[in-house]
Short mmCIF file of C-alpha atoms in Angstrom, two decimals:
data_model
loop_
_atom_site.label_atom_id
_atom_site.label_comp_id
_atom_site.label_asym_id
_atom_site.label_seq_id
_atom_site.Cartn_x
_atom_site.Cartn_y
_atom_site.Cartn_z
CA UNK A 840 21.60 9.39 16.37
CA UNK A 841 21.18 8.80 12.68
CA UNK A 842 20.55 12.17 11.07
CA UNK A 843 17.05 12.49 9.45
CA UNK A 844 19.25 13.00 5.98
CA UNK A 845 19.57 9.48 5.99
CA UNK A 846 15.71 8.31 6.32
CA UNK A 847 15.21 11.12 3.53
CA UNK A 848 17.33 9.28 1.26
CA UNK A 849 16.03 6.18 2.08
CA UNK A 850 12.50 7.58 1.17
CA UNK A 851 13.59 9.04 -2.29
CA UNK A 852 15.01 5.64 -3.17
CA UNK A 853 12.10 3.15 -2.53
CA UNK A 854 9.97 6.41 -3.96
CA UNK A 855 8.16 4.55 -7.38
CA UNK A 856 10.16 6.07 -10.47
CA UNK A 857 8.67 9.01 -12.69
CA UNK A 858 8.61 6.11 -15.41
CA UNK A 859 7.10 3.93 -12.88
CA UNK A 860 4.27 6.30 -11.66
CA UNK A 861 4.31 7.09 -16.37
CA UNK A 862 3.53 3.38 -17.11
CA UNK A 863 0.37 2.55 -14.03
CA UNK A 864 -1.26 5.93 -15.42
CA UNK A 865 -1.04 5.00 -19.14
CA UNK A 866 -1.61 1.39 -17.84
CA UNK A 867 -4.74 2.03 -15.99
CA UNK A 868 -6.30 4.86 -18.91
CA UNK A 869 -6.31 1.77 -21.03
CA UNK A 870 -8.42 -0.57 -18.89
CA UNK A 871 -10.98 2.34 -17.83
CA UNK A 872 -11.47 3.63 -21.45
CA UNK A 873 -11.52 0.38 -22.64
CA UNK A 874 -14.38 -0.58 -20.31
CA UNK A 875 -16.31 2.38 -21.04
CA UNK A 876 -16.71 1.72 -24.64
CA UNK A 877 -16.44 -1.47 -25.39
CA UNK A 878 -19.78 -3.30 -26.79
CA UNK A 879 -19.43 -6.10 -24.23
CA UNK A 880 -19.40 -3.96 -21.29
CA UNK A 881 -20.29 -0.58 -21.67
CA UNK A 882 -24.05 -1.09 -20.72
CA UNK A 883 -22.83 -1.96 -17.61
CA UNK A 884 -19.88 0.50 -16.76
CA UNK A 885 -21.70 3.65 -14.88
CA UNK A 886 -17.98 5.05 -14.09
CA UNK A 887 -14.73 4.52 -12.66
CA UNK A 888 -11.92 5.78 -10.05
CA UNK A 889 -8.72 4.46 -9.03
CA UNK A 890 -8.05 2.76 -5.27
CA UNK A 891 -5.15 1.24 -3.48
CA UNK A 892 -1.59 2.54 -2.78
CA UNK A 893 -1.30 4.66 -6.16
CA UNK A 894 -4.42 6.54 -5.84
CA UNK A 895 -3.33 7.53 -2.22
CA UNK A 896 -0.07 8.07 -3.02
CA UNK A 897 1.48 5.21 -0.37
CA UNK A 898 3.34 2.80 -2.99
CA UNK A 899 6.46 2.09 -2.83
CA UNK A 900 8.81 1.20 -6.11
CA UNK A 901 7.75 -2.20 -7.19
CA UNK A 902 9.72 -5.47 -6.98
CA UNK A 903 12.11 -6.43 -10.10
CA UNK A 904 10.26 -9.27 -11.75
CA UNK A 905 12.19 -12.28 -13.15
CA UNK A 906 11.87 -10.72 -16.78
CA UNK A 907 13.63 -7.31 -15.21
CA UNK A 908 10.93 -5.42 -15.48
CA UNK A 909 9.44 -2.84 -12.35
CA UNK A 910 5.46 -3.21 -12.82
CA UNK A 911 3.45 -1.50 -10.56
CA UNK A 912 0.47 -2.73 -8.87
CA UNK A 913 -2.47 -0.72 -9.60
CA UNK A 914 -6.39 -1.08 -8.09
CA UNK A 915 -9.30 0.19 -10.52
CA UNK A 916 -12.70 0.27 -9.71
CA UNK A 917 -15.54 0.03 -12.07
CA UNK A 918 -18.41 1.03 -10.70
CA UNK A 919 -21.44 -0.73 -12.41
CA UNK A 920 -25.32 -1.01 -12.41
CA UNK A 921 -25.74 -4.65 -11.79
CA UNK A 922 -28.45 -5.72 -8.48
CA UNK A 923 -27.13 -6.30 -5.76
CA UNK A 924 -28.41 -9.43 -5.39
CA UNK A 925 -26.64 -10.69 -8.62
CA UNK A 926 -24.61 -13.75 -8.35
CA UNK A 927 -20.67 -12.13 -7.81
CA UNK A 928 -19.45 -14.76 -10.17
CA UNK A 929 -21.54 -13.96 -13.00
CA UNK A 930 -20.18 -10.27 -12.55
CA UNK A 931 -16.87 -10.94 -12.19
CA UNK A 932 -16.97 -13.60 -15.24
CA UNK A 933 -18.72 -10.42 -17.46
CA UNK A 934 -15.79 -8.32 -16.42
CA UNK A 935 -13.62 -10.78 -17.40
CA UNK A 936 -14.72 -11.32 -20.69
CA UNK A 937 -15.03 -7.60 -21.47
CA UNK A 938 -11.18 -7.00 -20.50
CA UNK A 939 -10.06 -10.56 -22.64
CA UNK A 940 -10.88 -8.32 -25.66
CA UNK A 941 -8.05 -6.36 -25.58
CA UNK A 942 -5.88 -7.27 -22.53
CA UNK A 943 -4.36 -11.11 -20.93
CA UNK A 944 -6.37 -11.67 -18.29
CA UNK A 945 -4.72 -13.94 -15.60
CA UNK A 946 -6.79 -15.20 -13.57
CA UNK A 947 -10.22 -13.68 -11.76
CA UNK A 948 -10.18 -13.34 -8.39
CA UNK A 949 -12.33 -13.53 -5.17
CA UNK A 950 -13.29 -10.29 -5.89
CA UNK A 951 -11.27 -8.70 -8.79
CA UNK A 952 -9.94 -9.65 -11.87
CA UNK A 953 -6.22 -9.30 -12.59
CA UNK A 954 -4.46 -8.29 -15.78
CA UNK A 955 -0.79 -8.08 -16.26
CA UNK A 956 0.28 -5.60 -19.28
CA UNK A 957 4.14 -4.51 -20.26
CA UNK A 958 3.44 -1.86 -17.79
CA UNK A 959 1.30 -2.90 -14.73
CA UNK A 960 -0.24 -5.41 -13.16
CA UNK A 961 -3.90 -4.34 -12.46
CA UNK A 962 -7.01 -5.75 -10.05
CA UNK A 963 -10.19 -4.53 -11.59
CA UNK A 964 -13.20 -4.26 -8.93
CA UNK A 965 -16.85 -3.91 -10.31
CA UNK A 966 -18.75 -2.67 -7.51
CA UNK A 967 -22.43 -0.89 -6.79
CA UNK A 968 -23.02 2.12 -5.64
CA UNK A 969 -25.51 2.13 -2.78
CA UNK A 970 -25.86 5.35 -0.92
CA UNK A 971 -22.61 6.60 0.45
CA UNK A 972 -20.95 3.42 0.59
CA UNK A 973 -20.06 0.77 -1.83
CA UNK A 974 -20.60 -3.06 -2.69
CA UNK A 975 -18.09 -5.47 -3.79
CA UNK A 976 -18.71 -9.42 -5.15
CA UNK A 977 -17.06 -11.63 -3.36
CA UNK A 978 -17.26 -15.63 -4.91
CA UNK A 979 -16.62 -17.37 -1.97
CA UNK A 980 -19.42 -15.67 0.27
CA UNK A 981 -21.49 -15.83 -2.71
CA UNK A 982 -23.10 -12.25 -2.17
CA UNK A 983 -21.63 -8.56 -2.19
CA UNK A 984 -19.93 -7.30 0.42
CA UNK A 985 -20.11 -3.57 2.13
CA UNK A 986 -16.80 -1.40 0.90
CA UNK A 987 -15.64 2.17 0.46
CA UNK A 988 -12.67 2.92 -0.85
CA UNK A 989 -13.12 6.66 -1.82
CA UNK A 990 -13.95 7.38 2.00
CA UNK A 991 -10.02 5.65 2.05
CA UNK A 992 -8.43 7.84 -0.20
CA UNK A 993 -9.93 10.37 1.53
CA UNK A 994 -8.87 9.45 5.42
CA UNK A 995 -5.53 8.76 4.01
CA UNK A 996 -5.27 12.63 2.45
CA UNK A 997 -6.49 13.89 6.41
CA UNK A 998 -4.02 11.57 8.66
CA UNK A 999 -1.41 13.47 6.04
CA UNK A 1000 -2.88 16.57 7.35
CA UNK A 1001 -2.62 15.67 11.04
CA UNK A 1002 1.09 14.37 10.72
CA UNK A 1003 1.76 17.45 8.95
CA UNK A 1004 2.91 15.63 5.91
CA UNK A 1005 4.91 12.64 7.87
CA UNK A 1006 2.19 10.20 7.67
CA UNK A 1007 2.59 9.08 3.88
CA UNK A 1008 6.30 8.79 4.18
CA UNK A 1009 6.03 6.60 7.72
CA UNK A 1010 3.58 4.91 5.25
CA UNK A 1011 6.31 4.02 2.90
CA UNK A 1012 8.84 3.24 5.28
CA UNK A 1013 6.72 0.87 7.26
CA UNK A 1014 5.81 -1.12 3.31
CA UNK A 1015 9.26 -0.97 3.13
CA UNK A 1016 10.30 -2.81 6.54
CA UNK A 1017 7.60 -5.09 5.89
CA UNK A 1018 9.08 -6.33 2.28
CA UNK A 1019 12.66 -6.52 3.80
CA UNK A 1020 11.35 -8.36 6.42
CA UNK A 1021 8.14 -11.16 5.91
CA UNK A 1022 6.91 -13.24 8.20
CA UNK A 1023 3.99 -14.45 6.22
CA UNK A 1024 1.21 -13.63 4.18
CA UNK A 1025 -0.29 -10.33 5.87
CA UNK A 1026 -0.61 -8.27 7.13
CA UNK A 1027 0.27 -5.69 4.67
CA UNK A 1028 -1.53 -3.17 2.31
CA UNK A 1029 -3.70 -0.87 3.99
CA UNK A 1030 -3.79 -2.43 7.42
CA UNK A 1031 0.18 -1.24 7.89
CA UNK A 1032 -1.54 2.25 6.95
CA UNK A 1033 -4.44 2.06 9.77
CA UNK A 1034 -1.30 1.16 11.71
CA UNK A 1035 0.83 4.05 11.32
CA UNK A 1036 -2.28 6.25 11.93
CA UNK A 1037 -3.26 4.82 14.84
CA UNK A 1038 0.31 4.05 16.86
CA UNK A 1039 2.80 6.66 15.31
CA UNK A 1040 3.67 9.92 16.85
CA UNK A 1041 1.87 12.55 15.30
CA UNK A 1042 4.40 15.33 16.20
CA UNK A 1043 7.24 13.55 16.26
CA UNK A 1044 9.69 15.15 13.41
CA UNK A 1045 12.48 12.15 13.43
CA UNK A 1046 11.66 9.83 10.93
CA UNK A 1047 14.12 7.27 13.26
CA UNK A 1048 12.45 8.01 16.45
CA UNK A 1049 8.57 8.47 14.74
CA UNK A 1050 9.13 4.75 13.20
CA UNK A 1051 10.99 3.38 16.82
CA UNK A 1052 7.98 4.50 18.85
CA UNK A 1053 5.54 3.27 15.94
CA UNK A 1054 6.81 -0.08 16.75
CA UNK A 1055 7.03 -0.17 20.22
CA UNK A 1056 3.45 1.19 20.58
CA UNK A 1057 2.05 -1.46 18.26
CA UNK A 1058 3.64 -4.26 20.27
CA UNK A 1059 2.01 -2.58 23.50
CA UNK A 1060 -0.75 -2.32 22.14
CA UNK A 1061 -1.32 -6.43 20.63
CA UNK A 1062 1.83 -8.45 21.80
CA UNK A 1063 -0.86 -10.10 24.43
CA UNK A 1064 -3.37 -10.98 22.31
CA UNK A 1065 -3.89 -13.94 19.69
CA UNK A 1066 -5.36 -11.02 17.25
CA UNK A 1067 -7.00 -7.82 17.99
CA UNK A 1068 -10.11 -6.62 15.79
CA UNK A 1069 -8.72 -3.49 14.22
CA UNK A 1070 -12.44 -0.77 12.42
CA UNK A 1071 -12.03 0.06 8.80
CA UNK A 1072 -11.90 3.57 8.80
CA UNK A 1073 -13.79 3.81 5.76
CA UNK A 1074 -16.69 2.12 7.46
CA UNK A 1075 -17.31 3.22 10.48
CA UNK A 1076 -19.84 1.64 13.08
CA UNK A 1077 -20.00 -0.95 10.46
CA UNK A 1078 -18.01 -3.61 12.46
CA UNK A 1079 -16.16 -4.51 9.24
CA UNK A 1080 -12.57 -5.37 10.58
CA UNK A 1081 -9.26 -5.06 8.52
CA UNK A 1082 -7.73 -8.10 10.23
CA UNK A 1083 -10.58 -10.20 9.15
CA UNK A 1084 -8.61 -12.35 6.40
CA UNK A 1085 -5.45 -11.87 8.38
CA UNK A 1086 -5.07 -15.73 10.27
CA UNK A 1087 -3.80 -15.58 13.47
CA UNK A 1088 -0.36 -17.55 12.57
CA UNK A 1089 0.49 -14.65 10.36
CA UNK A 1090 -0.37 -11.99 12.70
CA UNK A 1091 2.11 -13.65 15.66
CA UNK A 1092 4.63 -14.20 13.38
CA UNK A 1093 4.31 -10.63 12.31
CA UNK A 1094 4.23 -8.98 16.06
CA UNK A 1095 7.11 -11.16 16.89
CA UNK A 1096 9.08 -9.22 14.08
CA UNK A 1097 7.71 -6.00 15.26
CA UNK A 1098 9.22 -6.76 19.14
CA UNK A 1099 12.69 -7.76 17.99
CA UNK A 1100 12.86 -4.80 15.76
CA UNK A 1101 11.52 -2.68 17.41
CA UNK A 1102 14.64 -3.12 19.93
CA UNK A 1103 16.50 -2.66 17.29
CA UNK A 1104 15.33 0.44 16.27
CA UNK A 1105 15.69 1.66 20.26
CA UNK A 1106 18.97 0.48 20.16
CA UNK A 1107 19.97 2.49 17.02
CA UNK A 1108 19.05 5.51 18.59
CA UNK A 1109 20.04 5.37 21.38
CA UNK A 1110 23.74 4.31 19.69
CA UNK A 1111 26.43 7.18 19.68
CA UNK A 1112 28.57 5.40 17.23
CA UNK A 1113 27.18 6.22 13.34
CA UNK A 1114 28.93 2.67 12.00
CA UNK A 1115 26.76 0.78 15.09
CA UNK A 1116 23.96 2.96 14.65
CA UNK A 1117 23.78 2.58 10.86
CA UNK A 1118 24.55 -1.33 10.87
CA UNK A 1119 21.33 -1.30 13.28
CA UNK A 1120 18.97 0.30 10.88
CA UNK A 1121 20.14 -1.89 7.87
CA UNK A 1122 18.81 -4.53 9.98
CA UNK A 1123 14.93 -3.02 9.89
CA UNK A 1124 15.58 -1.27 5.93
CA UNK A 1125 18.32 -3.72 4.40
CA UNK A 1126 20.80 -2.38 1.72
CA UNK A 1127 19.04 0.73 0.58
CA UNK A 1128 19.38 2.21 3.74
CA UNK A 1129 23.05 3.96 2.84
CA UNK A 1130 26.20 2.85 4.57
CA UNK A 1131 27.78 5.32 6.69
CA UNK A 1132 30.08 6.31 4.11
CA UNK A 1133 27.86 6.94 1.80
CA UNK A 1134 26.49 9.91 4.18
CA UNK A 1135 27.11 12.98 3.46
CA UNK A 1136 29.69 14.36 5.55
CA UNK A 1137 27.97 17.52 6.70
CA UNK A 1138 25.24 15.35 8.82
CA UNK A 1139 26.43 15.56 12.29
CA UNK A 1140 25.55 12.70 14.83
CA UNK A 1141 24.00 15.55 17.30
CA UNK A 1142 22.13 16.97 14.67
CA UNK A 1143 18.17 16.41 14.92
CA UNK A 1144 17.28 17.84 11.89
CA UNK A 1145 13.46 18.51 11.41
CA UNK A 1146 11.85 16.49 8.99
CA UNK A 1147 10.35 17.80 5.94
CA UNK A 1148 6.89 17.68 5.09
CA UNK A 1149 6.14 15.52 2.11
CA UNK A 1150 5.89 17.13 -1.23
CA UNK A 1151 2.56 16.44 -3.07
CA UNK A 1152 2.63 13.13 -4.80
CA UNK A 1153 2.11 12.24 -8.12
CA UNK A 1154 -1.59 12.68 -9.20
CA UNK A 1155 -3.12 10.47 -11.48
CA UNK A 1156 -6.20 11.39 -14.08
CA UNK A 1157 -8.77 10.85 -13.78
CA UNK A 1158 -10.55 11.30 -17.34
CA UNK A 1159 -9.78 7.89 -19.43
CA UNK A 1160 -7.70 8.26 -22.24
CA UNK A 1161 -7.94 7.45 -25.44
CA UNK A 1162 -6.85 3.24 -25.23
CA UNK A 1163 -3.67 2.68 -27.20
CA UNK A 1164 -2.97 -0.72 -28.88
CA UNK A 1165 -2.75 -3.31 -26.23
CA UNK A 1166 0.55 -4.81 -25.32
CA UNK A 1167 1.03 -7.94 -24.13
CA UNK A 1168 3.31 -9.52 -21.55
CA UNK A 1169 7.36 -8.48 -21.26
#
């Protein structure tokens, strides 16, 4: 089979750049000091944290935009002291017009409002704090809905723990397969995440096999249904589903993609010739998946080497910094 080498190297090069990972933290200081102290909003900003893929370390390097540039995607949340029966829109519009101060907005959101900079392209979340848990406006339900995302960060940082430092990087390769290969829409995010905890080996130490039997088990487990209801882990009991904006059409079309390649994944390693085996996995991780003779030529095709455990990844502040002057679109 494939040596492990080879999904190593495919991991360090969808890995987001150190000037990548530079830019969203410099990016996202900006918006949260700028929300802090600004006249327009500071009454109303209690305190702040970062969500999504960067603040649990499962991003992947960002697409090249048609103007060259890499931006990553980062989530901010804003945590604020409105009611919670306020109107969502009037939040949202408030957060809007704080951030047109000193950043483009581009457009607000069901439940965010997104800014694109030089460096990143941000969704900024006001939500309310209400016990443990968290509330975020949403326009077209017209009320605020139930949300957690540091009890996220949090589950990701244990499933690391209990694959022994394998789940982040299955993490990233699974983002990865999904970009190379859409079939729609969604799913994608943290759903592929809740995926990869729930039907990856745990012990398995082959990246190759770990992401074969990944797929296989998550076509067992919902080839024969329209659309399972999959728990956010972050609320449990809650009966909040992850699938819930994920429409049935998209979720075929994405199992579909899961069965074929998923075969080809089994057929990869099961392959004893490296040129076969290799041509195979280019198939699930396209070009950036290296070429056989771009291997190095120590990597034996009996050798099962042990995968590593992931290094610590790249931790963000979170104290705002002072904001700099803003800059405006590439």
């Amino acid at each position: 089979m494939v040596p492990n080498k080879r999904f190593d190297e495919l991991l360090t090069d969808i890995e987001p750049s150190s000037t990548t990972k530079g830019n969203a933290s410099s990016a996202h200081t900006e918006v949260r000091s700028h929300l802090s102290s600004c006249e327009e909003f500071s009454d109303r900003h209690v305190r702040d944290f970062l969500a999504g893929s960067y603040a649990r370390d499962t991003a992947i390097r960002p697409k090249k935009l048609e103007d060259g540039y890499e931006r990553p995607d980062v989530d901010i949340i804003i945590v604020t002291n409105y009611g919670i029966s306020t109107d969502p829109t009037e939040v949202l519009t408030d957060l809007s017009d704080a951030l047109s101060t000193s950043f483009e907005v581009e457009r607000i959101n069901k439940r965010s409002v997104r800014i694109v900079t030089s460096k990143a392209e941000m969704d900024v979340v006001p939500v309310i704090e209400t016990g443990t848990t968290y509330h975020l406006p949403d326009r077209d339900l017209g009320y605020f809905k139930e949300t957690n995302p540091p009890a996220h960060n949090d589950w990701s940082r244990d499933q690391n723990t209990l694959f022994n430092g394998r789940f982040k990087p299955l993490v990233k390769m699974f983002k990865w397969w999904r970009r190379e290969n859409k079939s729609g829409k969604r799913p994608k995010g943290f759903v592929l995440e809740v995926l990869v905890a729930k039907h990856a080996p745990i012990n398995e130490t082959h990246y190759g096999e770990a992401f074969t039997q990944m797929l296989e088990n998550i076509y067992s487990a919902y080839g024969h249904v329209d659309k399972p209801s999959i728990e956010d882990p972050g609320l449990p009991g809650s009966g909040s589903d992850i699938l819930s904006k994920v429409s049935i059409t998209d979720w075929k079309n994405f199992i579909e993609r899961v069965r074929v390649h998923a075969g080809y994944a089994r057929q990869a390693q099961k392959e004893t010739d490296m040129e076969e085996a290799t041509r195979l996995w280019r198939k699930l991780f396209g070009s950036r998946f290296k070429a056989t003779a771009n291997a190095a030529q120590e990597d034996s095709l009996t050798t099962y080497a042990t995968a590593p455990a992931a290094t610590t990844g790249y931790v963000f502040p979170n104290a705002p910094a002072t904001p700099n002057k803003p800059r405006g679109f590439a």
